[in-house]
PDB file of C-alpha atoms in Angstrom:
ATOM      1  CA  MET Q   1      -0.520 -11.097   1.602  1.00 44.00           C
ATOM      2  CA  ASP Q   2      -3.855 -11.864   0.020  1.00 44.00           C
ATOM      3  CA  ARG Q   3      -4.367 -14.837  -2.272  1.00 40.00           C
ATOM      4  CA  ALA Q   4      -4.337 -12.769  -5.469  1.00 44.00           C
ATOM      5  CA  ARG Q   5      -0.794 -11.611  -4.739  1.00 47.00           C
ATOM      6  CA  ALA Q   6       0.477 -15.204  -4.708  1.00 52.00           C
ATOM      7  CA  GLN Q   7      -0.727 -15.912  -8.260  1.00 57.00           C
ATOM      8  CA  PRO Q   8       1.577 -15.317 -11.251  1.00 54.00           C
ATOM      9  CA  GLY Q   9       0.831 -12.007 -12.928  1.00 66.00           C
ATOM     10  CA  ALA Q  10      -0.993 -10.620  -9.897  1.00 68.00           C
ATOM     11  CA  ALA Q  11       1.736  -8.032  -9.258  1.00 66.00           C
ATOM     12  CA  LEU Q  12       1.526  -6.844 -12.865  1.00 70.00           C
ATOM     13  CA  ASP Q  13      -2.275  -6.630 -12.633  1.00 77.00           C
ATOM     14  CA  GLN Q  14      -1.998  -4.648  -9.392  1.00 77.00           C
ATOM     15  CA  ASP Q  15       0.547  -2.279 -10.966  1.00 78.00           C
ATOM     16  CA  MET Q  16      -1.699  -1.710 -13.973  1.00 77.00           C
ATOM     17  CA  LYS Q  17      -4.693  -0.983 -11.743  1.00 76.00           C
ATOM     18  CA  ALA Q  18      -2.604   1.338  -9.554  1.00 74.00           C
ATOM     19  CA  ALA Q  19      -1.391   3.227 -12.621  1.00 79.00           C
ATOM     20  CA  LEU Q  20      -4.955   3.822 -13.813  1.00 82.00           C
ATOM     21  CA  GLU Q  21      -6.580   4.728 -10.469  1.00 89.00           C
ATOM     22  CA  THR Q  22      -5.377   6.512  -7.365  1.00 92.00           C
ATOM     23  CA  HIS Q  23      -4.987   4.117  -4.443  1.00 93.00           C
ATOM     24  CA  LEU Q  24      -3.609   4.617  -0.964  1.00 96.00           C
ATOM     25  CA  GLY Q  25      -1.326   1.808   0.119  1.00 96.00           C
ATOM     26  CA  TYR Q  26      -0.403   0.118   3.360  1.00 97.00           C
ATOM     27  CA  VAL Q  27       2.400  -2.267   4.148  1.00 96.00           C
ATOM     28  CA  ALA Q  28       0.968  -5.687   4.954  1.00 95.00           C
ATOM     29  CA  THR Q  29       2.349  -6.856   8.290  1.00 94.00           C
ATOM     30  CA  GLY Q  30       1.051 -10.414   8.316  1.00 92.00           C
ATOM     31  CA  ASP Q  31      -1.002  -9.632  11.420  1.00 94.00           C
ATOM     32  CA  ALA Q  32      -4.618  -9.958  10.211  1.00 96.00           C
ATOM     33  CA  GLU Q  33      -6.029  -7.546  12.795  1.00 97.00           C
ATOM     34  CA  VAL Q  34      -3.435  -4.832  12.110  1.00 97.00           C
ATOM     35  CA  ASP Q  35      -3.779  -5.253   8.347  1.00 97.00           C
ATOM     36  CA  GLU Q  36      -7.581  -5.007   8.502  1.00 98.00           C
ATOM     37  CA  THR Q  37      -7.362  -1.914  10.726  1.00 98.00           C
ATOM     38  CA  SER Q  38      -4.963  -0.318   8.220  1.00 98.00           C
ATOM     39  CA  ARG Q  39      -7.248  -1.184   5.314  1.00 98.00           C
ATOM     40  CA  LEU Q  40     -10.347   0.164   7.057  1.00 98.00           C
ATOM     41  CA  GLY Q  41      -8.611   3.376   8.137  1.00 98.00           C
ATOM     42  CA  LEU Q  42      -7.329   4.120   4.645  1.00 98.00           C
ATOM     43  CA  SER Q  43     -10.676   3.164   3.125  1.00 97.00           C
ATOM     44  CA  THR Q  44     -12.359   5.740   5.373  1.00 97.00           C
ATOM     45  CA  LEU Q  45      -9.740   8.341   4.448  1.00 97.00           C
ATOM     46  CA  ALA Q  46     -10.337   7.622   0.742  1.00 96.00           C
ATOM     47  CA  LYS Q  47     -14.092   8.129   1.217  1.00 95.00           C
ATOM     48  CA  VAL Q  48     -13.538  11.435   3.021  1.00 96.00           C
ATOM     49  CA  LEU Q  49     -11.184  12.613   0.270  1.00 94.00           C
ATOM     50  CA  ASP Q  50     -13.742  11.586  -2.327  1.00 92.00           C
ATOM     51  CA  ARG Q  51     -16.516  13.546  -0.583  1.00 94.00           C
ATOM     52  CA  ARG Q  52     -14.553  16.657   0.345  1.00 95.00           C
ATOM     53  CA  THR Q  53     -12.164  17.094  -2.584  1.00 95.00           C
ATOM     54  CA  SER Q  54     -12.028  16.521  -6.311  1.00 94.00           C
ATOM     55  CA  ALA Q  55      -9.732  13.535  -5.748  1.00 91.00           C
ATOM     56  CA  ALA Q  56     -11.159  10.173  -6.763  1.00 91.00           C
ATOM     57  CA  VAL Q  57      -9.431   7.631  -4.528  1.00 94.00           C
ATOM     58  CA  ALA Q  58     -10.080   3.913  -4.982  1.00 93.00           C
ATOM     59  CA  GLU Q  59      -9.877   1.234  -2.289  1.00 94.00           C
ATOM     60  CA  PRO Q  60      -6.529   0.876  -0.462  1.00 96.00           C
ATOM     61  CA  VAL Q  61      -4.022  -1.775  -1.475  1.00 95.00           C
ATOM     62  CA  ALA Q  62      -1.870  -4.056   0.705  1.00 96.00           C
ATOM     63  CA  LEU Q  63       1.777  -3.754  -0.301  1.00 95.00           C
ATOM     64  CA  ASP Q  64       4.989  -5.693   0.107  1.00 94.00           C
ATOM     65  CA  PRO Q  65       7.766  -3.090  -0.279  1.00 95.00           C
ATOM     66  CA  ALA Q  66      10.266  -5.762  -1.345  1.00 93.00           C
ATOM     67  CA  ARG Q  67       8.051  -6.816  -4.254  1.00 91.00           C
ATOM     68  CA  ASP Q  68       5.509  -4.139  -5.207  1.00 92.00           C
ATOM     69  CA  GLU Q  69       6.125  -0.965  -7.190  1.00 92.00           C
ATOM     70  CA  LEU Q  70       5.692   1.834  -4.644  1.00 94.00           C
ATOM     71  CA  ALA Q  71       5.780   4.770  -7.078  1.00 91.00           C
ATOM     72  CA  PHE Q  72       2.077   4.385  -7.895  1.00 91.00           C
ATOM     73  CA  TYR Q  73       0.937   5.217  -4.346  1.00 93.00           C
ATOM     74  CA  PRO Q  74       0.775   8.860  -3.204  1.00 92.00           C
ATOM     75  CA  LEU Q  75       0.485   7.757   0.424  1.00 94.00           C
ATOM     76  CA  ILE Q  76       1.767   4.559   2.020  1.00 95.00           C
ATOM     77  CA  TYR Q  77       0.941   3.750   5.632  1.00 96.00           C
ATOM     78  CA  TRP Q  78       3.280   1.382   7.431  1.00 94.00           C
ATOM     79  CA  PRO Q  79       2.033   0.144  10.795  1.00 95.00           C
ATOM     80  CA  ILE Q  80       4.862  -0.985  13.029  1.00 92.00           C
ATOM     81  CA  VAL Q  81       4.110  -4.215  14.888  1.00 93.00           C
ATOM     82  CA  GLY Q  82       6.281  -5.129  17.871  1.00 91.00           C
ATOM     83  CA  GLY Q  83       8.159  -8.394  17.685  1.00 89.00           C
ATOM     84  CA  ARG Q  84       8.321  -8.503  13.883  1.00 89.00           C
ATOM     85  CA  PRO Q  85      11.712  -8.933  12.209  1.00 88.00           C
ATOM     86  CA  GLN Q  86      13.404  -6.054  10.429  1.00 88.00           C
ATOM     87  CA  PRO Q  87      12.375  -5.729   6.771  1.00 90.00           C
ATOM     88  CA  PRO Q  88      14.718  -7.287   4.213  1.00 93.00           C
ATOM     89  CA  SER Q  89      17.424  -5.027   2.787  1.00 94.00           C
ATOM     90  CA  LEU Q  90      15.660  -4.928  -0.602  1.00 93.00           C
ATOM     91  CA  ALA Q  91      12.523  -3.541   1.061  1.00 94.00           C
ATOM     92  CA  VAL Q  92      14.559  -0.911   2.923  1.00 92.00           C
ATOM     93  CA  ALA Q  93      16.292   0.149  -0.306  1.00 94.00           C
ATOM     94  CA  ARG Q  94      12.994   0.437  -2.175  1.00 94.00           C
ATOM     95  CA  ILE Q  95      11.386   2.410   0.653  1.00 93.00           C
ATOM     96  CA  THR Q  96      14.387   4.756   0.770  1.00 93.00           C
ATOM     97  CA  ALA Q  97      14.090   5.352  -2.976  1.00 93.00           C
ATOM     98  CA  TYR Q  98      10.338   5.984  -2.627  1.00 92.00           C
ATOM     99  CA  MET Q  99      10.903   8.488   0.197  1.00 91.00           C
ATOM    100  CA  LYS Q 100      13.544  10.373  -1.812  1.00 91.00           C
ATOM    101  CA  THR Q 101      11.208  10.609  -4.786  1.00 86.00           C
ATOM    102  CA  ALA Q 102       8.141  11.503  -2.697  1.00 75.00           C
ATOM    103  CA  ALA Q 103      10.014  14.328  -0.965  1.00 65.00           C
ATOM    104  CA  ARG Q 104      10.457  16.233  -4.232  1.00 62.00           C
TER     105      ARG Q 104
END
């Protein structure tokens, strides 16, 4: 996670920003190269959406599904990195709830 996420109130600030602007999200893996590739890919997608549609999409946001509110993100990319442990049960439960809501 980035340094801002470790500070008290950072999650609330991120939620407020996400509620006011449309952001694409990606699950932070802890692998700097994978996370940067995810960020760059979604940033490019946001720029294409901005140019070709009426959608105004802000910069992508790194997410921790066990901690962050997922409902604010219309699209969440989760890169799977080999050798990483399974996500905690809280993260799985929150992702399941997000998927059920997003499917409607």
